[in-house]
Tab-separated table of C-alpha atoms and ligand atoms in Angstrom:
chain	number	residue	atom	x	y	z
A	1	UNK	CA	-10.786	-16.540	-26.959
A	2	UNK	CA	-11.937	-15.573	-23.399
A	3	UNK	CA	-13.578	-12.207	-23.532
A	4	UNK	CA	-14.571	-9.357	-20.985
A	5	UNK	CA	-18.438	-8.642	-20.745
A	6	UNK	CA	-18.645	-6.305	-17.531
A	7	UNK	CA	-16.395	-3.837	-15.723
A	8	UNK	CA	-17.873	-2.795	-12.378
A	9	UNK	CA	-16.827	-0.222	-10.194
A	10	UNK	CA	-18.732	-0.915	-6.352
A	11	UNK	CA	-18.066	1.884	-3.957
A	12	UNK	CA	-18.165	0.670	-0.882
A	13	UNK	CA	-18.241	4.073	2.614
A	14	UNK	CA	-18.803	4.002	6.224
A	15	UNK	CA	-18.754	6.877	8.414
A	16	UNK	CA	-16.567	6.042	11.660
A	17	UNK	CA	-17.591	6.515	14.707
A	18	UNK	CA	-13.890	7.670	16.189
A	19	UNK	CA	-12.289	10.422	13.369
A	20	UNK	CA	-9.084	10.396	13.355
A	21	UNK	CA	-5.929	12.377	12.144
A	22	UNK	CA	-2.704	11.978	9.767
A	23	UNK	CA	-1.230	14.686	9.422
A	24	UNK	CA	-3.109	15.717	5.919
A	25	UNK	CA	-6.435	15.913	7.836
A	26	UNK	CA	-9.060	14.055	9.329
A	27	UNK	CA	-10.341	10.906	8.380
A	28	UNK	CA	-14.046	10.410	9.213
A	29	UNK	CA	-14.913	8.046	6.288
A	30	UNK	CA	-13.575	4.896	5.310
A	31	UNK	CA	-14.199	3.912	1.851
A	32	UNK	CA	-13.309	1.322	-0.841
A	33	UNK	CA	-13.265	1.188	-4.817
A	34	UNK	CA	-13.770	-2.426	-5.354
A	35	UNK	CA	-13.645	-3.547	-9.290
A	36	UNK	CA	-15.803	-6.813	-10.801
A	37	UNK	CA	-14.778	-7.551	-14.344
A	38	UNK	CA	-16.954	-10.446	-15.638
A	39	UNK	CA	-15.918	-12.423	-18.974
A	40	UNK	CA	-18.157	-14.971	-21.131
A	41	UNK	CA	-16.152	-18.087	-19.354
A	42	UNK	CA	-17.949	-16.795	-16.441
A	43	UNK	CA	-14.910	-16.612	-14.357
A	44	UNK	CA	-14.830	-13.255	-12.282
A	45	UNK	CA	-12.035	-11.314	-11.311
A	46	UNK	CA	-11.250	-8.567	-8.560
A	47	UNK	CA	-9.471	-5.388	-7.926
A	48	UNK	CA	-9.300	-2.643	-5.796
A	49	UNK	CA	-8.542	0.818	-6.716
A	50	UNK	CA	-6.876	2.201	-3.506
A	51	UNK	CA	-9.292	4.792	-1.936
A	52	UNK	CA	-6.082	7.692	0.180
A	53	UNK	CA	-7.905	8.840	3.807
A	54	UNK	CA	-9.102	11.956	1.957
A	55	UNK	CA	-10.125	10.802	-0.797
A	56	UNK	CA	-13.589	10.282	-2.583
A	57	UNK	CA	-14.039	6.814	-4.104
A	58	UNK	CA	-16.200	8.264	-7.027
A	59	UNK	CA	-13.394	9.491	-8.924
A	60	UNK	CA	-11.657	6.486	-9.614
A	61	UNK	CA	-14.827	4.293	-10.197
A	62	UNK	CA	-15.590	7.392	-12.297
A	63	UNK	CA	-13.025	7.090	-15.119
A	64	UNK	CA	-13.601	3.184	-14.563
A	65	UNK	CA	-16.639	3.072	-15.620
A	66	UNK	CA	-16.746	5.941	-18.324
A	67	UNK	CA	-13.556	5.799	-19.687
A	68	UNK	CA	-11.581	2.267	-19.340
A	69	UNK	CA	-14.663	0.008	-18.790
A	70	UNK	CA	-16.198	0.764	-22.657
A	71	UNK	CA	-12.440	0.187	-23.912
A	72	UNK	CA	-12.077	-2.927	-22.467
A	73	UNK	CA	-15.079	-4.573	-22.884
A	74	UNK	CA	-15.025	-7.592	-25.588
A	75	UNK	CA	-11.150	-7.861	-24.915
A	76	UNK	CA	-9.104	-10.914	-23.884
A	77	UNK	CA	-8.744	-10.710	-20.618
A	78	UNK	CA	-5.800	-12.437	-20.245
A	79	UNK	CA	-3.642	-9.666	-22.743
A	80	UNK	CA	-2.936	-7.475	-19.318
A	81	UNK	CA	0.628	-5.634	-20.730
A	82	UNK	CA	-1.284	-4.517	-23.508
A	83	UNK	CA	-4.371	-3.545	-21.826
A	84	UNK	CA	-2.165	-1.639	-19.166
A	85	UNK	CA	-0.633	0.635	-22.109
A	86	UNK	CA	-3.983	1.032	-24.026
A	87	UNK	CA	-5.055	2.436	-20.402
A	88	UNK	CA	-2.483	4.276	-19.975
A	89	UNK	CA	-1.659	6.202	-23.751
A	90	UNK	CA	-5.553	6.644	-23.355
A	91	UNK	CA	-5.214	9.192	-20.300
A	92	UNK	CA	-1.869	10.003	-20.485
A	93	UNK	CA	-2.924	14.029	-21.058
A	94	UNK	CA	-5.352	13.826	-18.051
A	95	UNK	CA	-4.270	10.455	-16.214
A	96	UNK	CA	-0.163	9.512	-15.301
A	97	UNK	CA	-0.728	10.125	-11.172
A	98	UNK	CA	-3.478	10.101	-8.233
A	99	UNK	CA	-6.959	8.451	-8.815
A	100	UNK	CA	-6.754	7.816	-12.710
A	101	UNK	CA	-4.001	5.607	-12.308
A	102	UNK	CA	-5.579	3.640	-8.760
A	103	UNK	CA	-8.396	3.419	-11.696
A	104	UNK	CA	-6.279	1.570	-14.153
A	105	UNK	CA	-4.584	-0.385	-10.856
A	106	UNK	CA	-7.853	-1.760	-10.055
A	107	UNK	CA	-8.696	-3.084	-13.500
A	108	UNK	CA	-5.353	-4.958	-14.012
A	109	UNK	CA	-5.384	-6.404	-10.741
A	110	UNK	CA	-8.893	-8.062	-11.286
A	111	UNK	CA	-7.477	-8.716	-14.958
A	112	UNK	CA	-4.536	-10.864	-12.805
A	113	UNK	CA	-6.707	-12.613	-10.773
A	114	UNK	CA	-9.047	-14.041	-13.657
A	115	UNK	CA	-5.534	-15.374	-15.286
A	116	UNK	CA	-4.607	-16.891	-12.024
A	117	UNK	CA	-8.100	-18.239	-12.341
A	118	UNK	CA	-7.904	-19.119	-15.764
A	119	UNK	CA	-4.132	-20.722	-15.736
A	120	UNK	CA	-5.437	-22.493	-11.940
A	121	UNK	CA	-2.452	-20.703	-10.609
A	122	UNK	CA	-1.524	-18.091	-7.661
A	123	UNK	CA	-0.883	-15.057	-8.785
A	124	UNK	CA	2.330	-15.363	-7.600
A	125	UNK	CA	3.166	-17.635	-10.095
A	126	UNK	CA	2.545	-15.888	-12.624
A	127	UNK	CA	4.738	-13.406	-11.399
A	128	UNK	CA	7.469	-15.625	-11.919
A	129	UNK	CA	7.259	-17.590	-8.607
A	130	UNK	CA	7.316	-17.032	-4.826
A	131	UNK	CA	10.363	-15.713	-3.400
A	132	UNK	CA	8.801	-16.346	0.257
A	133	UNK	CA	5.494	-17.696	0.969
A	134	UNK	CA	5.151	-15.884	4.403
A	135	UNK	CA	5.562	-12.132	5.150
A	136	UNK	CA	5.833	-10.714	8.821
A	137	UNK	CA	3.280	-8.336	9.090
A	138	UNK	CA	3.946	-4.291	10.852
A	139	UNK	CA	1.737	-2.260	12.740
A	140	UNK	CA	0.395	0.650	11.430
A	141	UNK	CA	-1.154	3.026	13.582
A	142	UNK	CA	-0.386	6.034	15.901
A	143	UNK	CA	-2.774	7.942	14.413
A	144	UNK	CA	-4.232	11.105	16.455
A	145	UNK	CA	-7.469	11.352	18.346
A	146	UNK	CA	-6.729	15.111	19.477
A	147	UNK	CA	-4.214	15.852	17.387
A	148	UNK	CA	-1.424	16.886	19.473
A	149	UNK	CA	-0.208	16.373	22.993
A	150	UNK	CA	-0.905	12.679	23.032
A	151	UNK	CA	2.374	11.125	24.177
A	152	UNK	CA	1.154	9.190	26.749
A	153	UNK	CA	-1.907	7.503	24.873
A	154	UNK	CA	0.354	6.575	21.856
A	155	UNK	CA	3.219	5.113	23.763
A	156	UNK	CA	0.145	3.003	24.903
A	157	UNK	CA	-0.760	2.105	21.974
A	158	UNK	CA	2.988	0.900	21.458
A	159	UNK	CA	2.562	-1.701	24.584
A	160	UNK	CA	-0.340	-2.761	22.681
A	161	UNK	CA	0.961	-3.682	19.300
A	162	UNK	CA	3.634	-5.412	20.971
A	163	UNK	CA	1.428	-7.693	23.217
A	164	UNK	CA	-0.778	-8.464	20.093
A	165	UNK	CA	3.358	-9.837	18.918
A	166	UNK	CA	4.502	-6.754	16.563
A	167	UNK	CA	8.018	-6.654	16.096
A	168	UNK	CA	7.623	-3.877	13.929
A	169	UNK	CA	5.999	-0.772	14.155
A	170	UNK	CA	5.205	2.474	12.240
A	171	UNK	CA	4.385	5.864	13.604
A	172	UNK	CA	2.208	8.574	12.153
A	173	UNK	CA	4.288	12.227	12.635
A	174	UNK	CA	3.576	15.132	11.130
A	175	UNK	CA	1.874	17.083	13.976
A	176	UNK	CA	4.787	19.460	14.527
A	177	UNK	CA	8.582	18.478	14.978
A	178	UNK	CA	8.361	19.468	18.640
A	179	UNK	CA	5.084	16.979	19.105
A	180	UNK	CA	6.855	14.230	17.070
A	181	UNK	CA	9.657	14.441	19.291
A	182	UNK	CA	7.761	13.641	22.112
A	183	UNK	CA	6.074	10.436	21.037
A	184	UNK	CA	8.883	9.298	19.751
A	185	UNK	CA	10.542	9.585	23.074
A	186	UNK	CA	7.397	8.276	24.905
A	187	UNK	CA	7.131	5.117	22.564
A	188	UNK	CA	11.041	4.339	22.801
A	189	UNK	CA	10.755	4.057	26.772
A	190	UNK	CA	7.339	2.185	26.689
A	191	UNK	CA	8.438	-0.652	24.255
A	192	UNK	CA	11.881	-2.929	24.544
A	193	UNK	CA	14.212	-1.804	21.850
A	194	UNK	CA	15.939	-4.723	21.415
A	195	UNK	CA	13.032	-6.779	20.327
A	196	UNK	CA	10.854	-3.784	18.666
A	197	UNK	CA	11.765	-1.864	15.389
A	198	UNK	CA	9.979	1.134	15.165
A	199	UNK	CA	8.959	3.345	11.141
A	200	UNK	CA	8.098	6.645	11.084
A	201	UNK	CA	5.988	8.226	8.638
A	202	UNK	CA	5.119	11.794	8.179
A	203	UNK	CA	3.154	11.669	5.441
A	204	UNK	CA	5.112	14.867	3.776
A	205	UNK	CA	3.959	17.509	6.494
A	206	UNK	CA	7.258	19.249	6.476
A	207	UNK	CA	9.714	21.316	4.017
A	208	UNK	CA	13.503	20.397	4.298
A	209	UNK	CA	14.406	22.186	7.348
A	210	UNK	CA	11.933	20.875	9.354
A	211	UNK	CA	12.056	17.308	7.824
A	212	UNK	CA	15.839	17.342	8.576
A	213	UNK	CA	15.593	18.774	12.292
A	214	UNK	CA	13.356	15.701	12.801
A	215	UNK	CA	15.312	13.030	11.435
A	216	UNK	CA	18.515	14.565	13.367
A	217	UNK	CA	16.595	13.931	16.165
A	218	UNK	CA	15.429	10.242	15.547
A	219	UNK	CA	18.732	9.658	14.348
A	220	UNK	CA	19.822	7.361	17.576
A	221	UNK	CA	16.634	5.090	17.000
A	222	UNK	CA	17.324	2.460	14.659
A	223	UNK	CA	14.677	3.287	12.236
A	224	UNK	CA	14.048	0.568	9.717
A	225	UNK	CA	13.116	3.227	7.795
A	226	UNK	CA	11.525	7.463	7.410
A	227	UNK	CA	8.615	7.427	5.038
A	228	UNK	CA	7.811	10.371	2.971
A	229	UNK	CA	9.751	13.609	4.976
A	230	UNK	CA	8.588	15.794	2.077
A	231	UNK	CA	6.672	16.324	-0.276
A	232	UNK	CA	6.434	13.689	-3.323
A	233	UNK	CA	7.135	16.408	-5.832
A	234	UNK	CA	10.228	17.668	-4.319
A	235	UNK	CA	12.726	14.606	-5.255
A	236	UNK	CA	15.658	17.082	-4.617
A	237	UNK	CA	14.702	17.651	-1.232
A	238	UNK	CA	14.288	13.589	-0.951
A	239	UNK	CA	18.056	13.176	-2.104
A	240	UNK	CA	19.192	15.633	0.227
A	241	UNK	CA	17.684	14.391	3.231
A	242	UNK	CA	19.109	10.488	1.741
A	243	UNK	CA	22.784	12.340	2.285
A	244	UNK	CA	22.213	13.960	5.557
A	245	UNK	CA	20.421	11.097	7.314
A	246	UNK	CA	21.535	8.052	8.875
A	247	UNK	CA	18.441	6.061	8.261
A	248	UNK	CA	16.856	4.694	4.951
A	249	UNK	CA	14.646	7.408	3.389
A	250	UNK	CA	11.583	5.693	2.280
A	251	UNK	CA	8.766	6.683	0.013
A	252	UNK	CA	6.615	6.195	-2.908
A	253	UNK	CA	3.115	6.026	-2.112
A	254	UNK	CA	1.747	8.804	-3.812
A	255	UNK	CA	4.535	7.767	-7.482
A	256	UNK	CA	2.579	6.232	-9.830
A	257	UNK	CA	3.732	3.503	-13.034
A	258	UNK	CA	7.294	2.808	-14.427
A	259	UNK	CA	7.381	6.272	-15.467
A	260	UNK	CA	6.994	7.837	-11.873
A	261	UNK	CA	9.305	5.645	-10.498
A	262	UNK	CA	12.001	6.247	-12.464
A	263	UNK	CA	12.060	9.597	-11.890
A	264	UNK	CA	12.108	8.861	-7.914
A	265	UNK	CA	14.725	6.440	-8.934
A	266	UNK	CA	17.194	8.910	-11.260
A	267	UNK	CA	16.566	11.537	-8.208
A	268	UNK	CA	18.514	9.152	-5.923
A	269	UNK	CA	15.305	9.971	-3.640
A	270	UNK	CA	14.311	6.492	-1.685
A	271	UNK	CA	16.562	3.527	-0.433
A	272	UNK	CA	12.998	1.740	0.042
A	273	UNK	CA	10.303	2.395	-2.992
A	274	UNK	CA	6.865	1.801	-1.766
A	275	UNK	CA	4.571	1.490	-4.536
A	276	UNK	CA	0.884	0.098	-3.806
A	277	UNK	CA	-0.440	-1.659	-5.838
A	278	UNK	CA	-3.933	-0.215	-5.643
A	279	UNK	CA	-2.616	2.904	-7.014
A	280	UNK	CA	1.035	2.039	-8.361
A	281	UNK	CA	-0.608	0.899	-11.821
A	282	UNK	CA	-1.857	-2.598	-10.446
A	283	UNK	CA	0.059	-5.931	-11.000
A	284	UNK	CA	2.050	-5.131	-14.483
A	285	UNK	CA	3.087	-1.894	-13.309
A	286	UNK	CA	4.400	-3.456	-9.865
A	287	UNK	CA	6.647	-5.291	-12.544
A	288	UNK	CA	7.928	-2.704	-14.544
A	289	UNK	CA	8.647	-0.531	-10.867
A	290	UNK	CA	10.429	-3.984	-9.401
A	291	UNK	CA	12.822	-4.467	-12.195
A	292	UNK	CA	14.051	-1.020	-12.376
A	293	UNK	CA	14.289	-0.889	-8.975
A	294	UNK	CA	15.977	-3.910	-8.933
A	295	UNK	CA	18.643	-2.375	-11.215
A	296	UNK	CA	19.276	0.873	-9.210
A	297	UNK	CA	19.390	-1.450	-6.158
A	298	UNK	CA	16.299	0.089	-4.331
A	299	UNK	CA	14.447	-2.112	-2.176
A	300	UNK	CA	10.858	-2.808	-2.312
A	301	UNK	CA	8.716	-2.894	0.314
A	302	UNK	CA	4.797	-2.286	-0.900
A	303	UNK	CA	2.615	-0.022	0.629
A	304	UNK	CA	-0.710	-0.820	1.360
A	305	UNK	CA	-3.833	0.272	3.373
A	306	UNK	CA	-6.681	-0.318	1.305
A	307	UNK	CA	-9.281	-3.068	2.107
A	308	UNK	CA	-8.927	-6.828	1.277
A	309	UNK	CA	-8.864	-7.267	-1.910
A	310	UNK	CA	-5.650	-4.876	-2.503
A	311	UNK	CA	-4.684	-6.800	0.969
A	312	UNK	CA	-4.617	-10.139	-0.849
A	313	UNK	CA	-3.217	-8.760	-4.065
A	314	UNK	CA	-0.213	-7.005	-2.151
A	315	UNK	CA	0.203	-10.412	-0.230
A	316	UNK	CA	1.285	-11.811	-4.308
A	317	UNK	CA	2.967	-9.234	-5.126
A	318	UNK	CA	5.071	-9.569	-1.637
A	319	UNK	CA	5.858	-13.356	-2.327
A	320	UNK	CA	7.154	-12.647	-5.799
A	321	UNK	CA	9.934	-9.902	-4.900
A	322	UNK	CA	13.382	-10.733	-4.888
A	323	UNK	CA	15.906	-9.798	-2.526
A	324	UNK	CA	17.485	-6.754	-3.820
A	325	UNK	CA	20.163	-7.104	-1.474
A	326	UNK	CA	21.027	-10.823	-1.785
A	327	UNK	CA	22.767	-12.554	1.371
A	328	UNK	CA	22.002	-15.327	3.685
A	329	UNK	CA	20.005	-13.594	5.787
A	330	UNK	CA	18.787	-10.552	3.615
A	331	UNK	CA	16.706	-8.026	4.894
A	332	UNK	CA	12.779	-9.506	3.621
A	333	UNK	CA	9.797	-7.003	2.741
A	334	UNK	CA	7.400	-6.550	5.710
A	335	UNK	CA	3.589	-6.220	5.357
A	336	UNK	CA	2.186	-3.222	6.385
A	337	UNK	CA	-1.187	-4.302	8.326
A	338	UNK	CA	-3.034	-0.894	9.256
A	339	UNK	CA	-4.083	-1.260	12.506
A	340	UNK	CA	-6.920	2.190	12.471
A	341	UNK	CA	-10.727	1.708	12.662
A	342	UNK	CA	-12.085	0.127	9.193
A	343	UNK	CA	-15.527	-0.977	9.810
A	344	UNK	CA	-15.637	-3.573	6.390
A	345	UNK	CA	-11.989	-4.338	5.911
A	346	UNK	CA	-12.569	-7.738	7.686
A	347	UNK	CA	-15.684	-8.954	6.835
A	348	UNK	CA	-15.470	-8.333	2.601
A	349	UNK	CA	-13.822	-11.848	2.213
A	350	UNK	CA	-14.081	-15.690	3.523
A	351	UNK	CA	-10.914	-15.818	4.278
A	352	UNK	CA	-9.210	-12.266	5.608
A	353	UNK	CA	-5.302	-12.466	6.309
A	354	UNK	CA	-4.662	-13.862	9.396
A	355	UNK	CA	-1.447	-13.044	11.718
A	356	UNK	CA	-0.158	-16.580	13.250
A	357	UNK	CA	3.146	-17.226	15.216
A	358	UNK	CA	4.274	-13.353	14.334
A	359	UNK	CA	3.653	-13.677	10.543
A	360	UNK	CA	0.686	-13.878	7.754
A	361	UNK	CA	0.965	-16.470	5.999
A	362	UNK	CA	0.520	-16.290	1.755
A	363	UNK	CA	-2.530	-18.657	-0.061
A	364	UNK	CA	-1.754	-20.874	-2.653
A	365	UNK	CA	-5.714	-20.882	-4.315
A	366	UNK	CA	-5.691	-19.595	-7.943
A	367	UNK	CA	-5.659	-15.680	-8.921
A	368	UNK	CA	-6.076	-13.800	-5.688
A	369	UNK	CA	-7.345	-16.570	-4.218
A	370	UNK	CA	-10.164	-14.618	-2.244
A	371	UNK	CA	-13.695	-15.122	-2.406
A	372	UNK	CA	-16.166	-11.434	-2.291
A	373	UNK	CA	-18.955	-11.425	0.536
A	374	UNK	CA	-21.689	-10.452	-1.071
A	375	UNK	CA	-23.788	-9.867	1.497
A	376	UNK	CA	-20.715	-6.897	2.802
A	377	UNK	CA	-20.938	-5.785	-0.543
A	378	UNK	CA	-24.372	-4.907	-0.387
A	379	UNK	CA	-24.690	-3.506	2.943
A	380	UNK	CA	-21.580	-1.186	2.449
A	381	UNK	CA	-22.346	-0.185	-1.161
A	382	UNK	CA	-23.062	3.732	-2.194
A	383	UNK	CA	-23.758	3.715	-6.040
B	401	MG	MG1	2.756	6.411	4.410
């Protein structure tokens, strides 16, 4: 029997020279929680514990390394359902949400990628098999550089994305409704419609009032979707906005594990669930959150902005979603691809994903199929 022998938690910072704003705060720091569990086969497998804009990396590698790491080590590595419960009964009373369970995300998906290694299959397979082996990638960005009054700049930044061949786009808001009005209106004339889709995402900066006022006004835009208009606690106000609104109410990012999700589910809260997996509960718990999902007819469509590693293990978890919608030509999950400053997102592995001809296009190598830079590891390393 294969056994684990090390669980290491790397924290990886670096300051940016350019802060800038969501609407939570500012983001001066970009920082990654990168997992290495070793095993006596002397394969090696990877995860990422996803590291939100404000948060410190130390408290997930924190309960990694004092709580999970001296429970796991010895183990099979390859037992990753049970491992995910033992994780999770084990900090249920202090654990369930936030950076405990991006912890026990970061474990299981470098528990994933040594069975892909060990099987000499994708994790995708081991999901159950790819659904699509390509994924057209969205821009991400819009994010502020003032804060406000930047209409202009960002319906720049719209021309840009398109020319770079975005088809789809997603816009920070959350800097009052007034503010969000305006960019919104400034984008729409600077891009062509009828060839670009546009998100937006307020990352829960308003109550119901002001959430609704916005969407009213957006209402004409053919959103593909509106991510997180309130709060993540307040699923009423979620449903609410679901029966007022036109557009597909979208969130999920900050619901954690089958438990979580269910609740977001039961709520009626989300047409589109958008667990990541660096923080969703890793690989198994993407599972658990897919078939219910699947059964309440909820799309997925992952969130992700971590840094390659959960890039590459959101890429598998992409390519082994079904259609929850099933047609001909049925609506297919979109990558997001965060397009804001992160100085070591690129260089951490070989092979970083790679738009061509409008999409990115999903490996085929066993586990994760990425290889580590170590020499990015050590120059961006903090503990
Ligand atoms: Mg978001």
């Amino acid at each position: 029997m294969m056994k684990i022998t090390s669980i290491h938690a790397h924290i990886l910072s670096s300051p940016l020279e350019t802060p800038f704003a969501f609407s939570q705060g500012w983001v001066s720091t970009r920082s990654a929680t990168l997992i290495e569990v070793t095993t006596d086969t002397g394969l090696t497998g990877w995860g990422e514990a996803f590291c939100q804009g404000l948060e410190t990396p130390q408290i997930a590698a924190t309960a990694i390394e004092s709580c999970f790491a001296p429970m796991l080590i010895g183990r099979n590595p390859l037992s990753t359902e049970k491992h995910w419960f033992d994780m999770y009964n084990r900090s249920r009373d202090f654990g369930r949400k936030g950076a405990v369970m991006a912890a026990i995300s970061g474990i299981d998906i470098a528990l994933w990628d040594i069975a892909g290694q060990a099987y000499k299959q994708p994790v995708w397979q081991l999901l159950g098999g790819a659904h699509r082996r390509q994924v057209e990638p969205y821009a991400t960005g819009f994010y502020r550089i003032k804060g406000q009054g930047e209409a202009e700049r960002l319906a720049e930044e719209a021309q840009m994305h398109a020319q770079n061949g975005f088809r789809y786009m997603k816009v920070k808001l959350g800097f009052g409704v007034r503010d969000d009005i305006c960019v919104m209106k400034a984008i729409q004339k600077a891009i062509d419609p009828a060839k670009i889709t546009l998100m937006v995402d307020s990352n829960h900066a308003y109550g119901r009032s002001e959430a609704l006022y916005l969407g009213q006004a957006l209402a004409d835009m053919h959103l593909r979707w509106y991510e997180e208009p309130v709060a993540p606690e307040d699923y009423e106000g979620y449903a609410d906005l679901r029966r007022r609104l036109p557009m597909a109410i979208a969130g999920g990012e900050n619901e954690h594990s089958l438990y979580g999700f269910n609740a977001l589910f039961e709520g009626a809260c989300v047409d589109i669930a958008q667990p990541d997996i660096g923080s969703c509960g890793g690989f198994t718990a993407a599972r658990h959150i897919t078939a219910l999902a699947q059964a309440k007819g909820v799309e997925i469509n992952p969130h992700v902005w971590g840094s390659a590693v959960a890039q590459a293990a959101s890429l598998h978890l992409i390519a082994a979603l079904p259609n929850t919608h099933h047609s001909l030509f049925a609506r297919q999950p979109i990558l997001e691809y965060d397009q804001s400053s992160h100085p070591f997102r690129r260089e951490l592995t070989r092979h970083p994903i790679q738009m061509q001809d409008g999409f990115v296009h999903i490996n085929d190598a066993p586990g994760l199929g990425i290889e580590i830079r170590k020499d990015t590891l050590a120059h961006y390393r903090i503990n």
